[in-house]
Short mmCIF file of C-alpha atoms and ligand atoms in Angstrom, two decimals:
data_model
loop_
_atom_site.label_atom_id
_atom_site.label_comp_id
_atom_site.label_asym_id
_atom_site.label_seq_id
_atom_site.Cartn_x
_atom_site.Cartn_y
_atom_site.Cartn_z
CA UNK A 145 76.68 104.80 55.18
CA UNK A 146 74.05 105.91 57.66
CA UNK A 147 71.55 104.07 56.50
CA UNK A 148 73.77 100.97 56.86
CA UNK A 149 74.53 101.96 60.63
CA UNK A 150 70.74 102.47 60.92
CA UNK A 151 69.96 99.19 60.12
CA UNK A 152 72.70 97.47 62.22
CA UNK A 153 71.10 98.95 65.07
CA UNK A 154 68.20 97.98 64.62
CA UNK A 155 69.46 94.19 63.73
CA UNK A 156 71.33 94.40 66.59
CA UNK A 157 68.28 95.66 69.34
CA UNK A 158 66.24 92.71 67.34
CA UNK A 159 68.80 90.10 68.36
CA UNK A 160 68.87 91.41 71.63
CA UNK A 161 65.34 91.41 72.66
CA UNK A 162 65.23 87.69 71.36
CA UNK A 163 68.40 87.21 73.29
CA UNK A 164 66.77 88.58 76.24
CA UNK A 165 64.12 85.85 76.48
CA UNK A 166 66.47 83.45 75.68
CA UNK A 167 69.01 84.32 78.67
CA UNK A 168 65.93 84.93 80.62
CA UNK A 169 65.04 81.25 80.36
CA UNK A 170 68.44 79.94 81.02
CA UNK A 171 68.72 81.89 83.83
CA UNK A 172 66.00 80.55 85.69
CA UNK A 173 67.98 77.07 85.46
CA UNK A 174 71.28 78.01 86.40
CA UNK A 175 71.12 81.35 87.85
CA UNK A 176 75.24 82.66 87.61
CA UNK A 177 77.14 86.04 88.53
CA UNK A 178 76.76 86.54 84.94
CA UNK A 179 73.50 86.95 84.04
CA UNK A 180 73.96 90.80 84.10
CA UNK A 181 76.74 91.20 81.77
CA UNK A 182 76.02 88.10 79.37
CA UNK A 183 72.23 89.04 78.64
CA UNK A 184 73.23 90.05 75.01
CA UNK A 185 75.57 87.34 74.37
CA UNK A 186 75.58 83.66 73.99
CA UNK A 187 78.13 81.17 72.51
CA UNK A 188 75.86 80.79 69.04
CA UNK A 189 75.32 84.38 68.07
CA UNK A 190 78.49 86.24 69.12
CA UNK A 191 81.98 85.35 68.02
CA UNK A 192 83.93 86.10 71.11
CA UNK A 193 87.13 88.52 70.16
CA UNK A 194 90.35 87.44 71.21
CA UNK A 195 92.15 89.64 73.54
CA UNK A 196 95.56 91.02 73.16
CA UNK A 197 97.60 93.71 75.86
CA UNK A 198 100.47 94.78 74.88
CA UNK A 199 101.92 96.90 78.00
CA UNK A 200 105.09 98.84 77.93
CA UNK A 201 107.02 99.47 81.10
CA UNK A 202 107.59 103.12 81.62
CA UNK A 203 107.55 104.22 78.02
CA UNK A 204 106.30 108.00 77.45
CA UNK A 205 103.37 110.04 75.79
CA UNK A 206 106.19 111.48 73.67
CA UNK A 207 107.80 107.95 72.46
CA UNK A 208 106.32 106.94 69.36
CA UNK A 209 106.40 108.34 65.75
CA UNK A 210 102.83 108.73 65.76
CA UNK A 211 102.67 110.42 68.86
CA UNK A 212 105.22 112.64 67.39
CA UNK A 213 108.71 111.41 68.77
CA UNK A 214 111.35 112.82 66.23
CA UNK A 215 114.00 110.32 66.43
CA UNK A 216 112.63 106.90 67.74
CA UNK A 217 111.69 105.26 64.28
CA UNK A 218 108.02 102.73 65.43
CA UNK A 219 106.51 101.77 61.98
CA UNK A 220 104.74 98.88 63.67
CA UNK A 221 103.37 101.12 66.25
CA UNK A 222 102.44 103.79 63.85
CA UNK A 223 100.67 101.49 61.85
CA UNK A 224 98.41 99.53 64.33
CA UNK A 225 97.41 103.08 65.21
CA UNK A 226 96.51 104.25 61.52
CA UNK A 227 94.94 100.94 61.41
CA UNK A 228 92.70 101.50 64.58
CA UNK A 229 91.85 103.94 66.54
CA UNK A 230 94.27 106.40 68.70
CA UNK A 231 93.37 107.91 72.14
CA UNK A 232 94.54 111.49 72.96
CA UNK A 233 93.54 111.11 76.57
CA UNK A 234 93.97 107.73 77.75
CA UNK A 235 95.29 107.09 81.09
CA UNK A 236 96.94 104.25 83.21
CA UNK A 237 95.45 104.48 86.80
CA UNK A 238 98.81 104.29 88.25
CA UNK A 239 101.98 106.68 87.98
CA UNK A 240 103.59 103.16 89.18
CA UNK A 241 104.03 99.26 88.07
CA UNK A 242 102.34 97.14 90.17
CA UNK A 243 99.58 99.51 91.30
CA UNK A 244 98.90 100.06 87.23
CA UNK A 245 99.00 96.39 86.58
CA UNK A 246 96.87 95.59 89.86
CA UNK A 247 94.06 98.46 87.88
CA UNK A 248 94.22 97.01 84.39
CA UNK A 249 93.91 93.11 85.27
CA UNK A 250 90.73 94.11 88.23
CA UNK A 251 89.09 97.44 86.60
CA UNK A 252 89.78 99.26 90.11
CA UNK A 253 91.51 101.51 91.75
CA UNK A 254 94.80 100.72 92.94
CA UNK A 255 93.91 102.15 96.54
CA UNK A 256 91.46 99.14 96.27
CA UNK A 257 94.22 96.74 96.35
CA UNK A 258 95.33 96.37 99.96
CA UNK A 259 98.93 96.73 99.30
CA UNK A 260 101.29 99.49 98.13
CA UNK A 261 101.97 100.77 94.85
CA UNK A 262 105.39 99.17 94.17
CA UNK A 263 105.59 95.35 95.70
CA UNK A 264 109.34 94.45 95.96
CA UNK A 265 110.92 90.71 96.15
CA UNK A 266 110.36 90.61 99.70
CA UNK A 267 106.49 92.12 100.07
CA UNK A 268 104.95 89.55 101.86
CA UNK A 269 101.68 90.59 99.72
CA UNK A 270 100.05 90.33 96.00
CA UNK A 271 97.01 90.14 94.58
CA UNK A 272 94.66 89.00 96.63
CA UNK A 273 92.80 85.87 95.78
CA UNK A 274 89.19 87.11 95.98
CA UNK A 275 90.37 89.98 93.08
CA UNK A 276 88.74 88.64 89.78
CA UNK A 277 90.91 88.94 87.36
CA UNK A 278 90.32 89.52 83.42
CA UNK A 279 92.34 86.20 83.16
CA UNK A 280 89.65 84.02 85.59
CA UNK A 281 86.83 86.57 84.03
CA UNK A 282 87.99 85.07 80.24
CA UNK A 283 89.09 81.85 81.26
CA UNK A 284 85.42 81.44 82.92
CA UNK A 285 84.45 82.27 79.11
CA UNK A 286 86.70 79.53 77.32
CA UNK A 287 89.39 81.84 76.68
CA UNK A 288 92.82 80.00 76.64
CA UNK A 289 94.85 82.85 78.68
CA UNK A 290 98.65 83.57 78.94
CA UNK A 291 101.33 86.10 79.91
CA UNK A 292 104.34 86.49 78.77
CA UNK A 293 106.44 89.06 80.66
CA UNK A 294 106.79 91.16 83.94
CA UNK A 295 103.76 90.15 86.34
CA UNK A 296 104.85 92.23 89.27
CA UNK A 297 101.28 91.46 91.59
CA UNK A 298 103.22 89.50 94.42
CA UNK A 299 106.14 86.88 94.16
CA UNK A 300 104.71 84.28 96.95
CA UNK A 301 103.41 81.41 95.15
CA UNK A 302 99.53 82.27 95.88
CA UNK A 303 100.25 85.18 93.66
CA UNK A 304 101.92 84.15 90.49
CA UNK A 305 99.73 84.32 87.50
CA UNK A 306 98.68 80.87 87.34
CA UNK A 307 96.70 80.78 90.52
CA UNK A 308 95.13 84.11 88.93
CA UNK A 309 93.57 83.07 85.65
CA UNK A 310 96.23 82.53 83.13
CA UNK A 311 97.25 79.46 81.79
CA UNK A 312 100.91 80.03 80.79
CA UNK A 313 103.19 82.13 82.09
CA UNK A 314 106.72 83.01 81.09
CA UNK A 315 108.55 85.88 82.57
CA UNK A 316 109.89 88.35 85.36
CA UNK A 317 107.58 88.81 88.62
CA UNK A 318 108.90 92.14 89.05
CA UNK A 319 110.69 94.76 87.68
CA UNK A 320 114.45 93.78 85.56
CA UNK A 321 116.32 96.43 88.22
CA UNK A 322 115.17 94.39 90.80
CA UNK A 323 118.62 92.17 90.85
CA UNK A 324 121.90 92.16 92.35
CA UNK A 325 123.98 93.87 93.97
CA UNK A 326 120.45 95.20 95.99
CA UNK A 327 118.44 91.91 95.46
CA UNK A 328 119.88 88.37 95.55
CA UNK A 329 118.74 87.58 92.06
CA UNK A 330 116.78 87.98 89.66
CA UNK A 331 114.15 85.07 88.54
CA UNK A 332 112.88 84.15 84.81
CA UNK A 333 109.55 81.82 85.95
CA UNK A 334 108.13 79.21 83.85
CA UNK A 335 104.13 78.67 85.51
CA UNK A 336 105.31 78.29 89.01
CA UNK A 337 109.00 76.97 88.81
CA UNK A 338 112.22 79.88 88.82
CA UNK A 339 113.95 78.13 85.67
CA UNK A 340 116.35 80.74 85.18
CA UNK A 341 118.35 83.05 87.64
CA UNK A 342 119.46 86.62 86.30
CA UNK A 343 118.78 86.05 82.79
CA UNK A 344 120.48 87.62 80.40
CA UNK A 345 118.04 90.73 79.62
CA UNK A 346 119.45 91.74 76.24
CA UNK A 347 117.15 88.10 75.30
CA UNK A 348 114.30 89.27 77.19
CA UNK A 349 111.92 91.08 74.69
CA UNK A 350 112.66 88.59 71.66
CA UNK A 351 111.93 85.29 74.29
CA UNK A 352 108.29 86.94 75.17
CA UNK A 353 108.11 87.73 71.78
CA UNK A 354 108.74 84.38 70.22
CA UNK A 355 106.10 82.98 73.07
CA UNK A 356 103.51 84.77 72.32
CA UNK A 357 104.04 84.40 68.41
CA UNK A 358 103.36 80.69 69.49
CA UNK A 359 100.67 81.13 71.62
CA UNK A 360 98.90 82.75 68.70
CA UNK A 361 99.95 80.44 66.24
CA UNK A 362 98.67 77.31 68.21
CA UNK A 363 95.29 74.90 66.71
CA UNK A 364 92.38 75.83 68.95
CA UNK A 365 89.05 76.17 68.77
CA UNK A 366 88.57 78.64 71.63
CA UNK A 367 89.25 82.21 71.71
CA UNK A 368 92.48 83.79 73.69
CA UNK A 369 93.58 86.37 75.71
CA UNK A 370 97.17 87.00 75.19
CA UNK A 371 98.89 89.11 78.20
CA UNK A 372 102.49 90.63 76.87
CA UNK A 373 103.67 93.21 80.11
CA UNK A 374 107.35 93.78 78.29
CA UNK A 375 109.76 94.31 81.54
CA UNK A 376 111.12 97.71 79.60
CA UNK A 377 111.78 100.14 78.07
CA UNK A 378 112.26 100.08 82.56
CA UNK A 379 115.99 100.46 83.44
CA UNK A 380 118.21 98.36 82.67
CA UNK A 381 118.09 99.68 79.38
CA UNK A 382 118.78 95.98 77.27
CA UNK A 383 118.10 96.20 73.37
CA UNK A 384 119.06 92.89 71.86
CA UNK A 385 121.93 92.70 70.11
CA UNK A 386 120.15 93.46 66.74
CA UNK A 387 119.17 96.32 68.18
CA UNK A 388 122.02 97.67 69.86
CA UNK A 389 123.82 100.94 68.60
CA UNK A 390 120.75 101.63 65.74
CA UNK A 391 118.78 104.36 66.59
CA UNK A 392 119.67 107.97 66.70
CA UNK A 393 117.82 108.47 70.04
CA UNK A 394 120.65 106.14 72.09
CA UNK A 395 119.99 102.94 73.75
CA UNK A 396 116.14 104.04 74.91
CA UNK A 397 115.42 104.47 70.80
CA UNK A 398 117.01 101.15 70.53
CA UNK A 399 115.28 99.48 73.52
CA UNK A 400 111.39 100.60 72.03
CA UNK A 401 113.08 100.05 68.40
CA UNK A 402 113.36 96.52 69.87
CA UNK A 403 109.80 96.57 71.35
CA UNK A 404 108.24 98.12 67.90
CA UNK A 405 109.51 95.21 66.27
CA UNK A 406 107.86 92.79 68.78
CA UNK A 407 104.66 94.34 68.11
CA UNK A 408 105.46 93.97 64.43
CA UNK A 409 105.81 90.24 64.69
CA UNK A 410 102.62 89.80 67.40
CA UNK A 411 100.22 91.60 64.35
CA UNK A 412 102.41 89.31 61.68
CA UNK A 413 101.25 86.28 63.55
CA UNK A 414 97.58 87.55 63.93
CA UNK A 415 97.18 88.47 60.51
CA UNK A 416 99.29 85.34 59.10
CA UNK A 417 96.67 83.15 61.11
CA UNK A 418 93.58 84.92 59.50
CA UNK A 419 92.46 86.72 63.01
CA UNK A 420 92.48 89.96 62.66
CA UNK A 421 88.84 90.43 61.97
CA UNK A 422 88.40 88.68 65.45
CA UNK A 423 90.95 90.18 67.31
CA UNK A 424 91.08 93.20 69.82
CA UNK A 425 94.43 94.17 70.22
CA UNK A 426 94.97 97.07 73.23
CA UNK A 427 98.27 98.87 72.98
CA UNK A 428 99.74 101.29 75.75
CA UNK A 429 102.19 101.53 78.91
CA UNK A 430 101.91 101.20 82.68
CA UNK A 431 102.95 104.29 83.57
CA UNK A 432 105.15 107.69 82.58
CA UNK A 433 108.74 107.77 81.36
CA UNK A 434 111.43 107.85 84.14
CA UNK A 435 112.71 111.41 83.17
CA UNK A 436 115.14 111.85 85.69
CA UNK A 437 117.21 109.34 83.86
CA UNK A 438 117.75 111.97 81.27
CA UNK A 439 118.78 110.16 77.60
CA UNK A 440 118.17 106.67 79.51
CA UNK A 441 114.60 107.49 80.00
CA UNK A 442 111.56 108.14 78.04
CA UNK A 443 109.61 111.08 77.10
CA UNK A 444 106.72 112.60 78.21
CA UNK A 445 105.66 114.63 75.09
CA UNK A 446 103.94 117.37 75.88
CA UNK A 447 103.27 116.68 79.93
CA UNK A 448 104.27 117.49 82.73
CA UNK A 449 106.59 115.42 85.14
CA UNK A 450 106.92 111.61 84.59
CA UNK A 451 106.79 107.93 86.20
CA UNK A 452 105.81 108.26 89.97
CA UNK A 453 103.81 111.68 89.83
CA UNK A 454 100.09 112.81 89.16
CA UNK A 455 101.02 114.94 86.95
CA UNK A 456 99.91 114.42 83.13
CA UNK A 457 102.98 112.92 82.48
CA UNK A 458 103.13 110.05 84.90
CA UNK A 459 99.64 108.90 84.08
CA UNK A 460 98.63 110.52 80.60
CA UNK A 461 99.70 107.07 78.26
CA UNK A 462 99.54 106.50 74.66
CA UNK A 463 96.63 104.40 73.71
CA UNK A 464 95.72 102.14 70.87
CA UNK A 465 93.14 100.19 70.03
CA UNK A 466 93.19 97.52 66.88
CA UNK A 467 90.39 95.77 65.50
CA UNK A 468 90.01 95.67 61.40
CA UNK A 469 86.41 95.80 60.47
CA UNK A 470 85.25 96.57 63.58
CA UNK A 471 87.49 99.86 65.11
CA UNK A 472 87.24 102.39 62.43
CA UNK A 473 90.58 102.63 60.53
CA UNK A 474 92.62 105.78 61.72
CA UNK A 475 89.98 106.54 64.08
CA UNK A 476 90.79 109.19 66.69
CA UNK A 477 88.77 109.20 70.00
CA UNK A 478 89.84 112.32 72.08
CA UNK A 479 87.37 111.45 75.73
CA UNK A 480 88.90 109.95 78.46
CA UNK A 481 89.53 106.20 79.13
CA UNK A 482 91.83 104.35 81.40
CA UNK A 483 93.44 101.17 81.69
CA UNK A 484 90.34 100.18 84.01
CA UNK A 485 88.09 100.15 80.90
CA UNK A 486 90.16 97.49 79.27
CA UNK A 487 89.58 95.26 81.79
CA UNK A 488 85.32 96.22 81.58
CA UNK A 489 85.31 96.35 77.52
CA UNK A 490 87.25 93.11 77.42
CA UNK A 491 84.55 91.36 79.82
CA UNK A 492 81.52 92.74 78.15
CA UNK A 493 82.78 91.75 74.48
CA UNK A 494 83.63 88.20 75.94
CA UNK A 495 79.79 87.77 77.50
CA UNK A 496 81.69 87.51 80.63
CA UNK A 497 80.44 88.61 84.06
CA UNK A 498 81.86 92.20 85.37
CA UNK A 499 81.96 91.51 89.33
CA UNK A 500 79.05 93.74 90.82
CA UNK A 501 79.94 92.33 94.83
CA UNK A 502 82.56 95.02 94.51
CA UNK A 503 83.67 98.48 93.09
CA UNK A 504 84.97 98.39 89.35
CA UNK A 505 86.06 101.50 88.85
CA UNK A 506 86.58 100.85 84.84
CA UNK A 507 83.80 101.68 82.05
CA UNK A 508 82.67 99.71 78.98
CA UNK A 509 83.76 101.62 75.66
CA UNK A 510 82.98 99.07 73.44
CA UNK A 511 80.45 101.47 71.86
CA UNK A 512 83.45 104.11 71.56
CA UNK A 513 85.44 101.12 69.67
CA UNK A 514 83.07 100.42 67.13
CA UNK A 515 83.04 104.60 66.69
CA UNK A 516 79.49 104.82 67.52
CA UNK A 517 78.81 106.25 70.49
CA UNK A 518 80.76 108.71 72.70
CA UNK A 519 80.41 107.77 76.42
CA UNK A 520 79.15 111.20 77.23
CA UNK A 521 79.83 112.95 80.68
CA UNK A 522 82.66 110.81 82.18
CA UNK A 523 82.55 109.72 85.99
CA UNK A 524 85.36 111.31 87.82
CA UNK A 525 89.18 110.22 86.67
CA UNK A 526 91.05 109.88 90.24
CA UNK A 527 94.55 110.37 90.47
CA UNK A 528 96.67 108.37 93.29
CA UNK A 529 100.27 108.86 93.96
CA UNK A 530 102.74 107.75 96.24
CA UNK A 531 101.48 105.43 98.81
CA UNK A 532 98.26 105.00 97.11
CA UNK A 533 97.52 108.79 98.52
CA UNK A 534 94.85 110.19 96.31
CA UNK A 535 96.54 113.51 95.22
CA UNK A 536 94.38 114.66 92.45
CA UNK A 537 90.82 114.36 90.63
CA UNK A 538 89.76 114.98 86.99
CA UNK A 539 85.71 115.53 85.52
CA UNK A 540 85.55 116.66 82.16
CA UNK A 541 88.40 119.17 81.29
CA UNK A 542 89.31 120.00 84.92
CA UNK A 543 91.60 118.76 87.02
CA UNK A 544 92.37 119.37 90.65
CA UNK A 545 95.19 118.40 92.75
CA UNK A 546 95.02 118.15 96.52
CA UNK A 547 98.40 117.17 96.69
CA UNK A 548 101.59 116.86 94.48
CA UNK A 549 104.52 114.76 93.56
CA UNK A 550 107.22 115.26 90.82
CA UNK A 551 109.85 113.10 89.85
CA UNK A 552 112.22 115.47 89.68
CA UNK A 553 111.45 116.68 93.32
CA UNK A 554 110.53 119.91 91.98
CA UNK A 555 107.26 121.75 93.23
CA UNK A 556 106.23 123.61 90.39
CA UNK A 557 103.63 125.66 92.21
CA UNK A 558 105.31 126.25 95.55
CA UNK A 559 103.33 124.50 97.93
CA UNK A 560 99.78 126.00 96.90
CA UNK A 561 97.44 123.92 96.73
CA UNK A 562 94.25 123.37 95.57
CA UNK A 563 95.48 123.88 92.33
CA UNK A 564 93.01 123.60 88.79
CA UNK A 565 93.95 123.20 85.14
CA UNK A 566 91.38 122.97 82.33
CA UNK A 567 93.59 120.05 80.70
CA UNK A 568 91.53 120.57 77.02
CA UNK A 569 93.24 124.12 76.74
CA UNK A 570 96.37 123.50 79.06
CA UNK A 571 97.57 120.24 78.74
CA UNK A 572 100.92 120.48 80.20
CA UNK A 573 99.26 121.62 83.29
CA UNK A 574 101.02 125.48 83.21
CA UNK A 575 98.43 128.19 84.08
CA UNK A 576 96.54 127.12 87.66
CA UNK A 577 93.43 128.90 87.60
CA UNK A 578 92.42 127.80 91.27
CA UNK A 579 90.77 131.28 92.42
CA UNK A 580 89.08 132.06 89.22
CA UNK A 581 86.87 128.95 89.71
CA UNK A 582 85.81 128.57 92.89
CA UNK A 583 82.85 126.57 91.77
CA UNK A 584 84.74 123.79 90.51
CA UNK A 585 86.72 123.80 93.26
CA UNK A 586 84.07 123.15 95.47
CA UNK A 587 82.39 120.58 93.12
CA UNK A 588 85.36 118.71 93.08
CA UNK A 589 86.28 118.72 96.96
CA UNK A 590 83.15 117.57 97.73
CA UNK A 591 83.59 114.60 94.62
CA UNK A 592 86.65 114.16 96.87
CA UNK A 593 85.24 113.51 99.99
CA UNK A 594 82.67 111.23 98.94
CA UNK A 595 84.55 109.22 96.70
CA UNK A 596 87.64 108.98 99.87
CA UNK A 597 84.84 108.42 102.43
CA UNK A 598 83.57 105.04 100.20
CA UNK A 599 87.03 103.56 99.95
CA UNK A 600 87.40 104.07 103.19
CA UNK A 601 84.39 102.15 103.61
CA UNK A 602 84.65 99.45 101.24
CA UNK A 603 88.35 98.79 101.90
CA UNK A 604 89.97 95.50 100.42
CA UNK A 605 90.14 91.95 100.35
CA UNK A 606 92.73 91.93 103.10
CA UNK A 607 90.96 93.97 105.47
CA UNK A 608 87.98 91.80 104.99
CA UNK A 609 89.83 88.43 105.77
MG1 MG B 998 106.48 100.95 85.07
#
């Protein structure tokens, strides 16, 4: 086995030093933003993966058989991860919807975005039309691109998905509470037209389903990225009616029940069109479980807190990655990646351009993917909570907080603050050993400081126009 692994790599720095002269004559005819990123790629020698998120809303750590959930019953789920590869410590960048989505469709921060971390029906903002999204970065490859389900980066026109990269888009542009009596309505879109007002939501997860099981199944000779933000297990809890009443954990069990079986029929279609050797499929959720909502929300396994707070459990996500013959099967990788690196991975194994006129926070782990390489000493993990406030920063096992948020409005720690937790040994982020390592401390304040002085600096779109 290692002498096959020997000799890929060498086969594989061959083809890129002849790829090297090859892009480097190209280049000098049509020099493009992606020279950087595509100089080991080119249509003829590399089979461009097609791309698959599937993104829970609000679903927990703690919600999944193979995460260890005792009652919610996710055979689908479990078995894309025995399949692939599992993350202990992946991460969205957001404890919130749209600032998560606005990370994992850019690769940056959501402090980058120039808007707040929850956009409601009437924000006048969304994403701004200079972002580069992983839609535009794979359509700009050939992709064929399409979401089906909750957008949530701005409801004006300008910032519906279409004028963002994707080609089809069926769903929610915000979050399914987001209705009457507080809003006037909720809208189902089709591209750019409302064609639908308060849908029934008990339909909702079998209509993206059976859209994306089409999008898959369609003739075409280009690769695709397939976009599937499911608008819950996010309150209103509404399993369809197949689902209703069958789990033992209440309607949440039946609500990811309902989303398990989704995921079942997304892999069916992959695998019943022969793709699966060719296809990346990226499993996880935007942010923590809404634990104040007691039986009606999610869990948080063994974090702290939930949805909205920088604590493990708004941010800490479960994390799957399937691609047979090319992830390891039942593969575990235990270093940190975020949501960010989806968006930098998904470039890189496309030959697409990663943006280098601004900040992209995200990392490529396509090496981690194909089990080969660890990504050794991780750039800083920053936390930001309410009102894109950066509240807390993470290198290797420690983690600082500069401020805090909880869900449940409780401050665990009673106002002190720094405070540190070595996450490897203390996960649920119990014992604060602050005055034991000053060192750290200091090393991360002054992380802190640069990193908050550079935002600062760089600001966003909107500020620049
Ligand atoms: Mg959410």
């Amino acid at each position: 086995y290692q002498l096959i692994r020997e000799s890929n790599r060498i086969m594989a720095m061959r083809s890129s030093s002849f790829m090297l002269i090859l892009v480097g004559v190209l280049s000098a005819c049509a020099p493009s933003p992606s020279e950087d990123s595509s100089a080991n790629y080119t249509d003829s020698d590399t089979k461009r993966p097609n791309i698959v998120i599937l993104f829970l809303d609000d679903a927990g750590y703690g919600d999944f058989g193979y995460t260890g959930n005792p009652l919610i019953r996710t055979p689908n789920i479990d078995r894309i991860a025995a399949e692939g590869m599992r993350f202990t410590q992946f991460y969205s960048a957001s404890p919130a919807c749209t600032a998560s989505r606005y990370a994992l469709l850019t690769g940056r921060l959501p402090v980058r975005a120039g808007f707040g971390w929850v956009l409601t029906p009437s924000s006048p903002r969304g994403i701004h039309p200079e972002e580069w999204t992983l839609a535009e970065g794979l359509r700009d490859r050939g992709y064929a691109t399409a979401i089906y389900g909750k957008w949530h980066l701005g409801r004006p026109e300008e910032y519906l998905p279409l004028q963002h990269g994707f080609d089809e888009y069926l769903g929610l542009p915000y979050s399914n509470d987001m209705q009457p009596p507080q809003w006037i309505s909720l809208p189902l879109i089709e591209g750019n037209e409302v064609v639908e007002l308060d849908p029934d939501q008990t339909l909702l997860t079998a209509t993206f389903t059976r859209r994306a099981v089409e999008f898959i199944e369609r003739d075409r000779q280009e690769p695709f990225f397939l976009y599937v933000p499911y608008s819950m297990p996010h309150l209103p809890l509404m399993p369809g009616a197949a689902f209703a009443g069958g789990s033992p954990r209440g309607t949440y069990g039946d609500v990811i029940e309902e989303l398990d079986w989704s995921i079942g029929e997304i892999i069916g279609a992959i695998n019943k069109r022969g793709l699966a050797k060719n296809t990346l499929v990226f499993f996880t959720s935007d942010n923590g479980p809404w634990i104040i909502k007691n039986e009606h929300g999610g869990s948080a396994g063994p974090f702290r807190d939930g949805k909205g707070s920088t604590w493990e459990g708004g941010m800490r996500e479960p994390g799957i990655a399937w691609w047979p013959g090319t992830v390891p099967k039942g593969s575990v990788d235990h270093e940190v990646a975020t949501t960010m690196d989806i968006y930098v991975t998904a470039l890189q194994l496309a030959g697409a351009r990663v943006p280098t006129d601004r900040t992209v926070d995200g990392h490529d782990i396509s090496p981690r993917l194909r089990g080969s390489s660890s990504s050794g000493p991780r750039n800083p993990l920053y936390y930001y909570g309410p009102g894109q406030k950066l509240h807390a920063v993470r290198q290797g096992p420690w983690k600082m907080h500069i401020m805090t948020s909880s869900q449940t409005g409780i401050d665990y720690f009673e106002a002190k603050l720094p405070l540190l937790f070595h996450l490897e040994r203390d996960p649920g982020e119990r014992w604060d050993v602050a005055d034991q390592f000053p060192e750290v401390i200091e090393r991360l304040e002054s992380l802190v400081s640069t990193h908050v002085t550079d935002v600062a600096a760089e600001g966003s779109f909107f500020d620049r126009n």
